[in-house]
Amino acid sequence: MPQANDAVAALLTEYAELHLMTGGDQFRARVYDRAARAIAGHPQDVTQLSPAALQQIPGVGQAIAGKIAEIGATGTFAALERLRADIPDGVLELTRIPALGPKRALLLYRELHVGSPAELRDAIEAGRLAGLRGFGSKSEEKLLRGIELLEAAAGRVQLNVADETAARVVEVVSAVPGCLRCAPAGSLRRFAETVGDVDVLAAADDSGPLMAALTGMPEAESVIAAGPAKTSVRTAAGLQVDLRVVPLDAWGAALQYFTGSQAHNVAVREIAVRKKLKLSEYGLFDAVSGEKIVSRTEEEVYRRLGMAWIPPALREHTGEVAAALRGGLPALITESDIRGDLHTHTDLTDGVATLAEMVARAQARGYAYYAITDHAPDLVMQRMTDEKMLAQRAQVRRLAATLAPAAGGREPMALLHGTELNIAPDGTVDWPAEFLSGFDVCVASVHSHFDQARPAMTRRLVAACENPHVNIIGHPLARRIGRRPPVDVDLPAVFRACARTGTALEVNAHPGRLDLPSAHIKAARDAGVRFAVDSDAHSVGSLDYLRYGVGTAQRGWLTPDDVINAWPLPRLREFLRKGR
DNA sequence: GCCGTTTTCGGCCCGACTGTTTTCAGTCG
């Protein structure tokens, strides 16, 4: 998805929020919100489209098309600027706090002049909320917890944002004459859950033109530091980007050093010390003579230390160094091992692309199979019915029959018709067994009652696993990174239930979820659990988010054998039968 | 503000929960 669309969508969403906050018509706000989602998921750069083409996008009419044109020309639109003048930035930031919406956020601002989450915390701690309509002691507690969550994520961005920024920097720097190599490093290369700043490494004899290219990027709003070895800028979105330039000869040692993690580097350097060597970002040296031994590639550096090359996703000092020393690194799953996506949506529920559009993109990704799993009726706002679901199934079957064989004479992509069920507080799901048996695959997820106490939540998830038609537990901890904490659940008990019943746990690849989190994946795998790495795509472009799920699976040490959608279709189908 | 085999106006996704109230507004999915 073009990055320009995200910027347009963000402005339209902001307008909807401010409009709602100031008591504007809720339906107009909803239309702007819907248009924003459709634009974010639109495959072409909307600022390049004609008014007529814009109005083909669902939810975009004459007025919003005009606003988009205005954004294309000026970077914003007048109606938004009028609202911004009324309400300071921080008030919108207040609504990012869970359980605090536009109405109460505005009340806080109007009554107490609270204009940011930090000011809200001060106000709560000073007892200034006492007596304010709509705020009791429970609210205060909940808000303080929410502010904590928000602050923990402050200054860090989701993987996709860091990834897109890094890709732009690499593109620009690589194009400079004299640039010999350029690649992202740091926590982005390790597929960390969030990224604090973007590290990009380049190799060149003369760093000057490369640094100038970075500071000259239109996205570079301010220059934090500018030297020959390292230059840092801050983007308009507030993200810090560090570019480091090294001689080509030091590429491997520098890439190893700047990829981290710090704990991994400390462990690797200790190995070097024991071998009477010294490892730095400039190379691996003889500790006594100071003579350089290797530095050109990461592989050489690790090999000279007696280790196989360690995939970046493993470099967290959680056993990877010991495994590498004894030759026991796992053959990690890679994106090319994934044969299909088992959790995706269409515009039948809250997706923004049609079935045909989603399937076409899945085919272009080279998948052997692809599942459509729209929401089930208990998520009331999606207005799903038996009839709509059965009609979609017929449509899927018809479409499947028309798919052309893939390149190389392979079978045409198989289409699986599925659904994403809602796990009710008691562990039951939307439909009875008879109706469920008509699906090829069922994902089941928690979408409500996130605050259940641990015993109830554990019973709930275990009961879902025990349902003979539930194949995959979707986003098992139901967390939203920086937005909503994970549910409280006895994970070992859930892992045992999954292994016993043949239910896979999802590694949801959406960069705002990454759930099951990598920290828990290894334990689940050791308990005998299988996994499904899914995009949970709601648009054509977000099918590509799958790579973040693969990175998360790698951080959990998973191999293709652990991941059901890396299996050939017959083996997958056998798993989905769940012994029935 | 968008949309239409309900098509140029009058609807628009809606039910449940929570914490606050004392009958309901706000928030969420």
Coordinates of C-alpha atoms (C1' of nucleotides) in Angstrom, one line a residue:
Chain A
M1 CA 0.0 0.0 0.0
P2 CA 1.4 3.4 -0.9
Q3 CA 2.7 5.3 2.1
A4 CA 0.9 8.5 0.9
N5 CA -2.4 6.7 1.5
D6 CA -1.6 6.2 5.1
A7 CA -1.0 9.9 5.5
V8 CA -4.3 10.8 3.8
A9 CA -6.1 8.2 5.9
A10 CA -4.6 9.6 9.1
L11 CA -5.8 13.1 8.3
L12 CA -9.4 11.9 7.5
T13 CA -9.5 9.8 10.7
E14 CA -8.2 12.8 12.7
Y15 CA -11.0 14.9 11.1
A16 CA -13.6 12.2 12.1
E17 CA -12.3 12.1 15.7
L18 CA -12.2 15.9 16.1
H19 CA -15.6 16.2 14.5
L20 CA -17.1 13.7 16.9
M21 CA -15.3 15.3 19.8
T22 CA -16.8 18.7 19.1
G23 CA -20.3 17.3 19.0
G24 CA -20.6 17.0 15.2
D25 CA -22.9 14.6 13.4
Q26 CA -21.9 11.0 14.2
F27 CA -22.8 9.8 10.7
R28 CA -20.5 12.2 9.0
A29 CA -17.7 11.1 11.3
R30 CA -18.4 7.5 10.5
V31 CA -18.3 8.2 6.7
Y32 CA -14.9 9.9 7.1
D33 CA -13.7 7.0 9.1
R34 CA -14.9 4.4 6.6
A35 CA -13.4 6.4 3.7
A36 CA -10.1 6.5 5.6
R37 CA -10.0 2.8 6.1
A38 CA -10.8 2.2 2.4
I39 CA -8.0 4.6 1.4
A40 CA -5.4 3.1 3.7
G41 CA -6.1 -0.3 2.0
H42 CA -6.3 1.1 -1.6
P43 CA -3.6 -0.3 -3.9
Q44 CA -2.9 2.9 -5.8
D45 CA -1.6 6.2 -4.4
V46 CA -4.8 8.2 -4.0
T47 CA -3.1 11.6 -4.4
Q48 CA -2.4 10.6 -8.0
L49 CA -6.0 9.6 -8.8
S50 CA -8.5 11.7 -10.8
P51 CA -11.7 12.9 -9.0
A52 CA -13.7 10.3 -10.9
A53 CA -11.3 7.5 -10.0
L54 CA -11.4 8.6 -6.3
Q55 CA -15.1 8.4 -6.2
Q56 CA -14.9 4.7 -7.2
I57 CA -13.5 4.0 -3.8
P58 CA -16.2 2.9 -1.4
G59 CA -17.2 5.7 1.0
V60 CA -15.6 8.5 -1.1
G61 CA -17.9 10.9 -2.8
Q62 CA -17.5 14.4 -4.2
A63 CA -16.8 16.1 -0.9
I64 CA -14.1 13.7 0.3
A65 CA -12.6 13.5 -3.1
G66 CA -12.2 17.2 -2.9
K67 CA -10.5 17.0 0.5
I68 CA -8.1 14.4 -0.9
A69 CA -7.2 16.7 -3.8
E70 CA -6.7 19.5 -1.2
I71 CA -4.4 17.2 0.8
G72 CA -2.5 16.3 -2.4
A73 CA -1.9 20.0 -3.0
T74 CA -1.3 21.4 0.5
G75 CA -0.7 18.5 2.8
T76 CA -3.9 19.1 4.8
F77 CA -7.4 20.5 4.3
A78 CA -9.1 23.6 5.6
A79 CA -12.0 21.9 7.5
L80 CA -9.4 19.9 9.5
E81 CA -7.3 22.9 10.2
R82 CA -10.3 24.8 11.6
L83 CA -11.0 21.9 14.1
R84 CA -7.3 21.7 15.0
A85 CA -7.3 25.3 15.9
D86 CA -10.0 24.6 18.5
I87 CA -8.5 21.6 20.2
P88 CA -4.9 21.0 21.1
D89 CA -3.0 17.9 19.9
G90 CA -2.8 16.4 23.3
V91 CA -6.6 16.0 23.7
L92 CA -6.7 13.7 20.7
E93 CA -3.8 11.9 22.3
L94 CA -6.0 11.5 25.4
T95 CA -8.4 9.3 23.4
R96 CA -5.6 6.8 22.8
I97 CA -5.9 5.9 26.4
P98 CA -8.1 2.8 26.6
A99 CA -11.6 3.5 28.0
L100 CA -11.3 7.2 27.4
G101 CA -13.2 8.4 24.4
P102 CA -13.8 11.7 22.7
K103 CA -16.5 12.9 25.0
R104 CA -14.8 12.5 28.3
A105 CA -11.4 13.6 26.8
L106 CA -13.0 16.9 25.8
L107 CA -14.6 17.3 29.2
L108 CA -11.2 16.9 30.8
Y109 CA -9.8 19.6 28.6
R110 CA -12.7 22.0 29.0
E111 CA -13.1 21.6 32.8
L112 CA -9.6 20.9 34.0
H113 CA -7.4 22.1 31.1
V114 CA -5.9 18.6 30.9
G115 CA -4.3 18.4 27.5
S116 CA -2.1 15.3 27.4
P117 CA -1.9 11.8 29.1
A118 CA 0.9 13.1 31.3
E119 CA -1.2 16.0 32.5
L120 CA -4.1 13.6 33.1
R121 CA -1.9 11.4 35.4
D122 CA -0.9 14.5 37.3
A123 CA -4.5 15.6 37.7
I124 CA -5.5 12.1 38.9
E125 CA -2.7 12.0 41.4
A126 CA -3.5 15.5 42.6
G127 CA -7.2 14.4 43.1
R128 CA -8.4 17.0 40.7
L129 CA -10.9 14.5 39.1
A130 CA -12.9 14.2 42.2
G131 CA -16.5 15.4 41.6
L132 CA -16.1 15.6 37.8
R133 CA -19.1 14.1 36.2
G134 CA -18.5 10.7 34.7
F135 CA -15.3 10.0 36.6
G136 CA -15.3 7.8 39.7
S137 CA -12.6 5.9 41.5
K138 CA -12.7 2.9 39.1
S139 CA -12.2 5.2 36.2
E140 CA -9.2 6.8 37.8
E141 CA -7.5 3.4 38.3
K142 CA -8.3 2.3 34.8
L143 CA -7.0 5.5 33.3
L144 CA -3.7 5.3 35.2
R145 CA -3.2 1.7 33.9
G146 CA -4.0 2.9 30.4
I147 CA -1.5 5.8 30.6
E148 CA 1.2 3.4 31.7
L149 CA 0.5 1.2 28.7
L150 CA 0.6 4.2 26.4
E151 CA 3.8 5.5 27.8
A152 CA 5.5 2.2 27.5
A153 CA 4.9 2.4 23.8
A154 CA 5.7 6.1 23.5
G155 CA 8.4 6.9 21.0
R156 CA 8.3 3.5 19.5
V157 CA 6.6 2.6 16.2
Q158 CA 5.1 -0.6 14.8
L159 CA 7.2 -2.8 12.6
N160 CA 5.5 -1.8 9.4
V161 CA 6.1 1.9 10.0
A162 CA 9.8 1.3 10.7
D163 CA 10.1 -1.1 7.8
E164 CA 8.6 1.4 5.3
T165 CA 10.8 4.2 6.6
A166 CA 13.9 2.1 6.4
A167 CA 13.0 0.9 2.9
R168 CA 12.7 4.6 1.7
V169 CA 16.1 5.4 3.3
V170 CA 17.8 2.4 1.7
E171 CA 16.3 3.3 -1.7
V172 CA 17.5 6.9 -1.5
V173 CA 21.0 6.1 -0.1
S174 CA 21.5 3.1 -2.5
A175 CA 21.0 5.4 -5.4
V176 CA 23.9 7.6 -4.4
P177 CA 27.0 7.0 -6.6
G178 CA 29.7 5.5 -4.5
C179 CA 27.2 3.6 -2.2
L180 CA 28.5 0.0 -2.3
R181 CA 26.0 -1.6 0.1
C182 CA 23.0 -0.5 2.1
A183 CA 20.7 -2.4 4.4
P184 CA 18.5 -2.0 7.6
A185 CA 20.1 -3.2 10.9
G186 CA 19.0 -2.8 14.5
S187 CA 15.8 -4.0 16.1
L188 CA 14.0 -3.8 12.8
R189 CA 16.3 -6.5 11.3
R190 CA 15.6 -8.6 14.4
F191 CA 11.8 -8.2 13.9
A192 CA 11.4 -6.8 17.4
E193 CA 7.8 -6.0 18.3
T194 CA 8.3 -2.3 18.1
V195 CA 11.1 -0.1 16.9
G196 CA 12.5 2.8 18.8
D197 CA 14.7 4.2 16.0
V198 CA 15.5 3.0 12.6
D199 CA 19.2 1.9 12.0
V200 CA 20.5 1.8 8.4
L201 CA 24.0 0.7 7.6
A202 CA 25.8 1.6 4.3
A203 CA 29.2 0.9 2.9
A204 CA 31.2 3.6 0.9
D205 CA 34.7 5.1 0.7
D206 CA 33.3 8.6 1.1
S207 CA 30.4 8.9 3.4
G208 CA 29.6 12.6 2.7
P209 CA 27.2 12.2 -0.3
L210 CA 25.3 9.4 1.5
M211 CA 24.8 11.5 4.6
A212 CA 23.7 14.4 2.4
A213 CA 21.2 12.2 0.7
L214 CA 19.7 11.3 4.1
T215 CA 19.5 14.8 5.4
G216 CA 18.1 16.0 2.0
M217 CA 15.2 13.5 2.1
P218 CA 11.8 15.3 2.2
E219 CA 10.8 13.1 5.1
A220 CA 13.8 14.3 7.2
E221 CA 12.3 17.1 9.2
S222 CA 15.2 17.9 11.4
V223 CA 18.8 16.8 11.6
I224 CA 19.8 15.6 15.1
A225 CA 23.4 14.9 14.4
A226 CA 25.6 15.0 11.3
G227 CA 29.1 13.4 11.2
P228 CA 31.1 11.4 8.8
A229 CA 30.4 8.0 10.6
K230 CA 26.9 8.6 11.8
T231 CA 24.1 11.0 10.9
S232 CA 20.7 11.1 12.6
V233 CA 17.5 12.7 11.4
R234 CA 14.0 12.8 12.7
T235 CA 11.1 12.3 10.4
A236 CA 7.9 14.3 10.3
A237 CA 6.3 11.4 12.1
G238 CA 8.8 11.8 14.9
L239 CA 10.8 8.7 14.1
Q240 CA 14.6 8.9 14.5
V241 CA 16.7 7.4 11.7
D242 CA 20.4 6.7 12.1
L243 CA 22.6 6.2 9.1
R244 CA 26.0 4.7 9.7
V245 CA 28.6 4.5 6.9
V246 CA 31.6 2.1 7.1
P247 CA 34.2 1.0 4.6
L248 CA 33.1 -2.0 2.6
D249 CA 35.8 -4.1 4.2
A250 CA 34.2 -3.7 7.6
W251 CA 30.6 -4.4 6.4
G252 CA 30.2 -7.8 8.1
A253 CA 31.5 -6.7 11.5
A254 CA 29.5 -3.5 11.4
L255 CA 26.3 -5.2 10.4
Q256 CA 26.8 -7.7 13.2
Y257 CA 27.4 -5.0 15.7
F258 CA 24.6 -2.7 14.6
T259 CA 22.0 -5.5 14.4
G260 CA 22.4 -6.3 18.1
S261 CA 20.8 -7.1 20.4
Q262 CA 23.2 -5.6 23.0
A263 CA 22.9 -8.8 25.1
H264 CA 23.7 -10.9 22.1
N265 CA 26.7 -8.8 21.2
V266 CA 28.0 -9.0 24.8
A267 CA 27.7 -12.8 24.6
V268 CA 29.5 -13.0 21.3
R269 CA 32.3 -10.7 22.4
E270 CA 32.8 -12.9 25.4
I271 CA 33.4 -15.9 23.1
A272 CA 35.9 -13.8 21.2
V273 CA 37.7 -12.9 24.4
R274 CA 38.0 -16.5 25.4
K275 CA 39.6 -17.2 22.0
K276 CA 42.1 -14.4 22.6
L277 CA 40.3 -12.3 20.0
K278 CA 38.7 -8.9 20.1
L279 CA 35.4 -8.2 18.3
S280 CA 34.3 -4.6 17.5
E281 CA 32.2 -3.0 14.8
Y282 CA 35.4 -2.7 12.8
G283 CA 36.3 -6.4 12.7
L284 CA 37.5 -9.4 14.6
F285 CA 41.1 -8.8 15.7
D286 CA 43.9 -10.8 17.4
A287 CA 43.8 -9.5 20.9
V288 CA 47.6 -9.5 21.2
S289 CA 48.9 -8.3 17.9
G290 CA 45.9 -6.2 17.0
E291 CA 46.0 -7.7 13.5
K292 CA 42.6 -7.9 11.8
I293 CA 41.4 -11.4 11.1
V294 CA 38.0 -11.0 9.4
S295 CA 35.4 -8.3 8.9
R296 CA 33.9 -8.5 5.4
T297 CA 30.8 -10.7 6.1
E298 CA 28.8 -11.7 9.2
E299 CA 29.2 -15.3 8.2
E300 CA 33.1 -15.0 8.4
V301 CA 32.8 -13.4 11.8
Y302 CA 30.6 -16.0 13.3
R303 CA 32.5 -18.8 11.6
R304 CA 35.9 -17.7 13.0
L305 CA 34.3 -17.7 16.5
G306 CA 33.2 -21.3 16.0
M307 CA 29.6 -20.6 15.2
A308 CA 27.2 -20.9 12.3
W309 CA 25.7 -17.6 11.1
I310 CA 22.9 -16.7 13.5
P311 CA 19.6 -15.4 11.9
P312 CA 19.0 -11.9 13.2
A313 CA 15.6 -12.8 14.7
L314 CA 17.3 -15.1 17.1
R315 CA 19.9 -12.6 18.4
E316 CA 18.3 -11.9 21.8
H317 CA 20.7 -13.9 23.9
T318 CA 18.1 -16.5 24.7
G319 CA 20.2 -19.6 24.0
E320 CA 21.1 -18.8 20.3
V321 CA 24.8 -18.4 21.1
A322 CA 25.0 -21.8 22.9
A323 CA 23.0 -23.4 20.1
A324 CA 25.3 -22.0 17.4
L325 CA 28.4 -23.2 19.3
R326 CA 27.1 -26.7 19.4
G327 CA 25.8 -26.6 15.9
G328 CA 22.2 -26.8 17.1
L329 CA 20.5 -23.8 15.5
P330 CA 17.0 -24.5 14.1
A331 CA 16.3 -24.5 10.4
L332 CA 14.0 -21.4 10.8
I333 CA 10.9 -20.9 8.8
T334 CA 11.2 -18.3 6.1
E335 CA 8.5 -16.4 4.2
S336 CA 9.0 -18.6 1.2
D337 CA 8.1 -21.7 3.2
I338 CA 4.5 -20.3 3.7
R339 CA 2.1 -22.0 1.3
G340 CA -1.0 -20.1 2.2
D341 CA -2.8 -17.7 4.5
L342 CA -5.5 -19.1 6.8
H343 CA -7.0 -15.9 8.3
T344 CA -8.2 -13.1 6.0
H345 CA -11.3 -10.9 5.6
T346 CA -13.2 -9.4 2.7
D347 CA -15.8 -6.5 2.4
L348 CA -18.5 -9.0 3.4
T349 CA -17.5 -8.0 6.9
D350 CA -14.9 -5.4 7.9
G351 CA -12.4 -5.8 5.1
V352 CA -12.1 -3.2 2.4
A353 CA -11.5 -5.4 -0.6
T354 CA -13.7 -7.8 -2.5
L355 CA -13.3 -11.6 -2.4
A356 CA -12.0 -11.5 -6.0
E357 CA -9.5 -8.8 -5.2
M358 CA -8.1 -10.6 -2.2
V359 CA -7.9 -13.9 -4.1
A360 CA -6.1 -12.3 -7.0
R361 CA -3.4 -10.9 -4.7
A362 CA -3.1 -14.2 -2.9
Q363 CA -2.5 -15.8 -6.2
A364 CA 0.1 -13.2 -7.1
R365 CA 1.9 -14.1 -3.9
G366 CA 2.2 -17.6 -5.2
Y367 CA 0.1 -19.3 -2.5
A368 CA -0.9 -23.0 -3.0
Y369 CA -4.0 -22.4 -0.9
Y370 CA -5.9 -19.5 0.6
A371 CA -8.6 -19.2 3.3
I372 CA -11.4 -16.6 3.5
T373 CA -12.4 -16.2 7.1
D374 CA -14.9 -13.4 7.5
H375 CA -16.4 -12.6 10.9
A376 CA -19.2 -14.6 12.5
P377 CA -22.6 -13.2 13.7
D378 CA -21.9 -12.7 17.4
L379 CA -19.7 -9.8 16.5
V380 CA -22.9 -7.9 16.0
M381 CA -21.6 -4.9 14.2
Q382 CA -20.6 -7.1 11.3
R383 CA -24.2 -8.2 10.7
M384 CA -23.3 -11.6 9.6
T385 CA -26.1 -14.1 8.9
D386 CA -26.3 -17.8 7.9
E387 CA -27.5 -16.8 4.5
K388 CA -24.7 -14.3 3.8
M389 CA -22.1 -16.9 4.9
L390 CA -23.6 -19.6 2.7
A391 CA -23.9 -17.2 -0.3
Q392 CA -20.2 -16.4 0.2
R393 CA -19.3 -20.1 0.3
A394 CA -21.1 -20.6 -3.1
Q395 CA -19.2 -17.6 -4.5
V396 CA -15.9 -19.1 -3.2
R397 CA -16.6 -22.4 -4.8
R398 CA -17.5 -20.8 -8.1
L399 CA -14.4 -18.6 -8.0
A400 CA -12.2 -21.6 -7.1
A401 CA -13.3 -23.4 -10.3
T402 CA -12.1 -20.6 -12.4
L403 CA -8.6 -20.2 -11.0
A404 CA -5.9 -20.8 -13.6
P405 CA -3.0 -23.3 -12.9
A406 CA 0.0 -21.6 -11.3
A407 CA 3.3 -21.1 -13.0
G408 CA 5.4 -24.2 -13.7
G409 CA 2.3 -26.3 -14.3
R410 CA 1.4 -26.5 -10.6
E411 CA -2.2 -27.0 -9.4
P412 CA -4.3 -23.9 -9.3
M413 CA -4.5 -22.2 -5.9
A414 CA -7.0 -24.0 -3.6
L415 CA -9.6 -21.8 -1.9
L416 CA -10.8 -22.7 1.6
H417 CA -14.0 -21.3 3.0
G418 CA -13.7 -20.5 6.6
T419 CA -14.8 -18.0 9.3
E420 CA -13.4 -16.2 12.3
L421 CA -15.6 -17.2 15.2
N422 CA -16.0 -15.3 18.5
I423 CA -15.2 -17.2 21.7
A424 CA -18.0 -16.2 24.1
P425 CA -17.1 -15.8 27.8
D426 CA -18.2 -19.5 28.4
G427 CA -16.0 -20.8 25.6
T428 CA -18.8 -21.5 23.2
V429 CA -18.8 -20.1 19.6
D430 CA -21.3 -18.5 17.2
W431 CA -22.7 -21.5 15.4
P432 CA -23.7 -25.1 16.3
A433 CA -21.6 -28.1 15.2
E434 CA -23.9 -28.8 12.2
F435 CA -23.3 -25.4 10.7
L436 CA -19.6 -25.3 11.6
S437 CA -19.0 -28.6 9.8
G438 CA -19.6 -26.9 6.5
F439 CA -16.5 -24.8 6.8
D440 CA -13.0 -25.9 5.6
V441 CA -11.3 -24.1 8.4
C442 CA -12.4 -22.2 11.6
V443 CA -10.4 -19.6 13.4
A444 CA -11.8 -18.7 16.8
S445 CA -10.8 -15.5 18.7
V446 CA -11.6 -13.5 21.8
H447 CA -13.2 -10.2 20.8
S448 CA -15.0 -9.3 24.0
H449 CA -14.8 -9.6 27.8
F450 CA -11.1 -9.1 27.8
D451 CA -11.0 -8.5 31.6
Q452 CA -12.1 -12.0 32.7
A453 CA -10.2 -13.4 35.6
R454 CA -7.5 -16.0 34.9
P455 CA -9.5 -19.1 35.8
A456 CA -12.5 -18.1 33.7
M457 CA -10.3 -17.0 30.7
T458 CA -8.4 -20.2 30.9
R459 CA -11.6 -22.3 30.9
R460 CA -12.8 -20.2 28.0
L461 CA -9.8 -20.8 25.7
V462 CA -9.5 -24.5 26.7
A463 CA -13.2 -25.0 25.9
A464 CA -12.7 -23.4 22.5
C465 CA -9.8 -25.8 21.8
E466 CA -12.0 -28.7 22.8
N467 CA -14.6 -27.7 20.1
P468 CA -14.0 -30.3 17.4
H469 CA -14.5 -27.6 14.7
V470 CA -12.2 -25.0 16.0
N471 CA -8.8 -25.3 14.2
I472 CA -6.9 -22.2 15.1
I473 CA -7.1 -19.8 18.1
G474 CA -6.8 -16.4 16.5
H475 CA -4.6 -13.7 18.2
P476 CA -4.5 -15.8 21.4
L477 CA -3.7 -13.0 23.9
A478 CA -6.0 -10.5 22.2
R479 CA -3.5 -7.7 22.9
R480 CA -3.1 -4.6 20.8
I481 CA 0.5 -3.4 21.1
G482 CA 0.5 -0.1 23.1
R483 CA -3.3 -0.1 23.2
R484 CA -4.6 -3.1 25.1
P485 CA -2.9 -5.4 27.5
P486 CA -2.9 -9.2 26.9
V487 CA -5.7 -11.2 28.5
D488 CA -4.8 -12.9 31.8
V489 CA -4.7 -16.7 31.1
D490 CA -2.8 -19.8 32.3
L491 CA -0.8 -20.3 29.1
P492 CA 0.7 -23.7 29.9
A493 CA -2.9 -25.0 30.4
V494 CA -3.9 -23.6 27.0
F495 CA -0.7 -25.0 25.4
R496 CA -1.6 -28.5 26.7
A497 CA -5.2 -28.2 25.5
C498 CA -3.9 -27.1 22.0
A499 CA -1.5 -30.0 21.8
R500 CA -4.0 -32.5 23.1
T501 CA -6.9 -31.4 20.8
G502 CA -4.9 -30.7 17.6
T503 CA -5.7 -26.9 17.7
A504 CA -3.2 -24.5 16.3
L505 CA -2.2 -21.2 17.9
E506 CA -2.1 -18.3 15.6
V507 CA 0.9 -16.1 15.1
N508 CA -1.1 -13.1 14.0
A509 CA 1.2 -11.1 11.7
H510 CA -0.6 -7.7 12.0
P511 CA 2.1 -5.3 13.2
G512 CA -0.3 -4.0 15.9
R513 CA -0.8 -7.5 17.2
L514 CA 2.1 -9.9 16.7
D515 CA 0.1 -12.4 18.8
L516 CA 1.0 -15.1 20.0
P517 CA 4.0 -13.0 21.1
S518 CA 7.4 -14.4 20.3
A519 CA 8.2 -14.6 24.0
H520 CA 5.6 -17.4 24.4
I521 CA 6.1 -19.3 21.2
K522 CA 9.0 -21.4 22.2
A523 CA 7.3 -22.7 25.3
A524 CA 4.2 -23.5 23.3
R525 CA 6.2 -25.4 20.7
D526 CA 8.0 -27.4 23.4
A527 CA 4.5 -28.3 24.7
G528 CA 3.7 -29.8 21.3
V529 CA 1.6 -26.9 19.8
R530 CA 1.4 -26.3 16.1
F531 CA 1.1 -22.8 14.7
A532 CA -0.6 -20.9 11.9
V533 CA 1.2 -17.7 10.8
D534 CA -1.6 -15.5 9.4
S535 CA -1.9 -12.0 8.1
D536 CA -5.5 -11.3 9.3
A537 CA -5.6 -9.1 6.3
H538 CA -8.4 -6.6 5.9
S539 CA -7.1 -5.2 2.6
V540 CA -5.1 -6.4 -0.4
G541 CA -1.9 -4.7 0.7
S542 CA -2.0 -6.1 4.3
L543 CA -1.6 -9.6 2.9
D544 CA 2.1 -8.6 2.8
Y545 CA 2.1 -8.1 6.6
L546 CA 2.7 -11.8 6.7
R547 CA 6.5 -11.2 6.8
Y548 CA 6.1 -9.7 10.3
G549 CA 4.4 -12.9 11.4
V550 CA 7.2 -15.0 9.9
G551 CA 9.7 -12.8 11.8
T552 CA 7.8 -13.3 15.0
A553 CA 7.7 -17.1 14.4
Q554 CA 11.5 -17.0 13.8
R555 CA 12.0 -15.2 17.1
G556 CA 10.1 -18.1 18.6
W557 CA 12.5 -20.6 16.9
L558 CA 9.9 -22.2 14.7
T559 CA 10.7 -24.4 11.7
P560 CA 8.4 -25.2 8.8
D561 CA 7.3 -28.4 10.5
D562 CA 5.8 -26.4 13.4
V563 CA 3.7 -24.2 11.1
I564 CA 0.6 -25.8 9.5
N565 CA 0.4 -23.3 6.7
A566 CA 3.9 -24.3 5.6
W567 CA 2.6 -27.8 5.0
P568 CA 1.4 -29.2 1.7
L569 CA -2.4 -29.1 1.3
P570 CA -3.1 -32.8 2.0
R571 CA -1.2 -32.6 5.3
L572 CA -3.0 -29.4 6.2
R573 CA -6.4 -30.9 5.4
E574 CA -5.6 -33.9 7.7
F575 CA -4.8 -31.5 10.5
L576 CA -8.0 -29.5 9.9
R577 CA -10.1 -32.6 10.2
K578 CA -9.0 -32.7 13.9
G579 CA -9.6 -36.4 14.2
R580 CA -13.2 -36.1 13.1
Chain B
dG1 C1' -21.1 13.0 3.9
dC2 C1' -22.4 8.9 1.3
dC3 C1' -25.7 6.1 -1.0
dG4 C1' -29.7 3.8 -3.7
dT5 C1' -33.8 -3.1 -7.6
dT6 C1' -36.0 1.1 -0.8
dT7 C1' -32.4 6.1 -6.0
dT8 C1' -32.3 12.6 -5.1
dC9 C1' -34.2 11.9 0.7
dG10 C1' -33.8 9.6 4.8
dG11 C1' -31.5 6.5 6.4
dC12 C1' -26.9 5.3 7.9
dC13 C1' -23.8 -1.4 11.9
dC14 C1' -25.9 -2.1 16.7
dG15 C1' -25.8 -4.6 21.0
dA16 C1' -23.5 -5.1 25.4
dC17 C1' -20.9 -3.7 29.0
dT18 C1' -19.1 -0.4 32.5
dG19 C1' -19.2 2.8 35.8
dT20 C1' -21.6 6.0 36.7
dT21 C1' -25.7 7.2 37.8
dT22 C1' -30.6 6.8 40.0
dT23 C1' -32.1 6.2 34.2
dC24 C1' -28.1 6.5 31.2
dA25 C1' -23.9 8.3 28.6
dG26 C1' -19.7 6.8 27.0
dT27 C1' -16.9 3.3 25.1
dC28 C1' -15.9 -0.7 22.5
dG29 C1' -15.7 -4.1 18.9

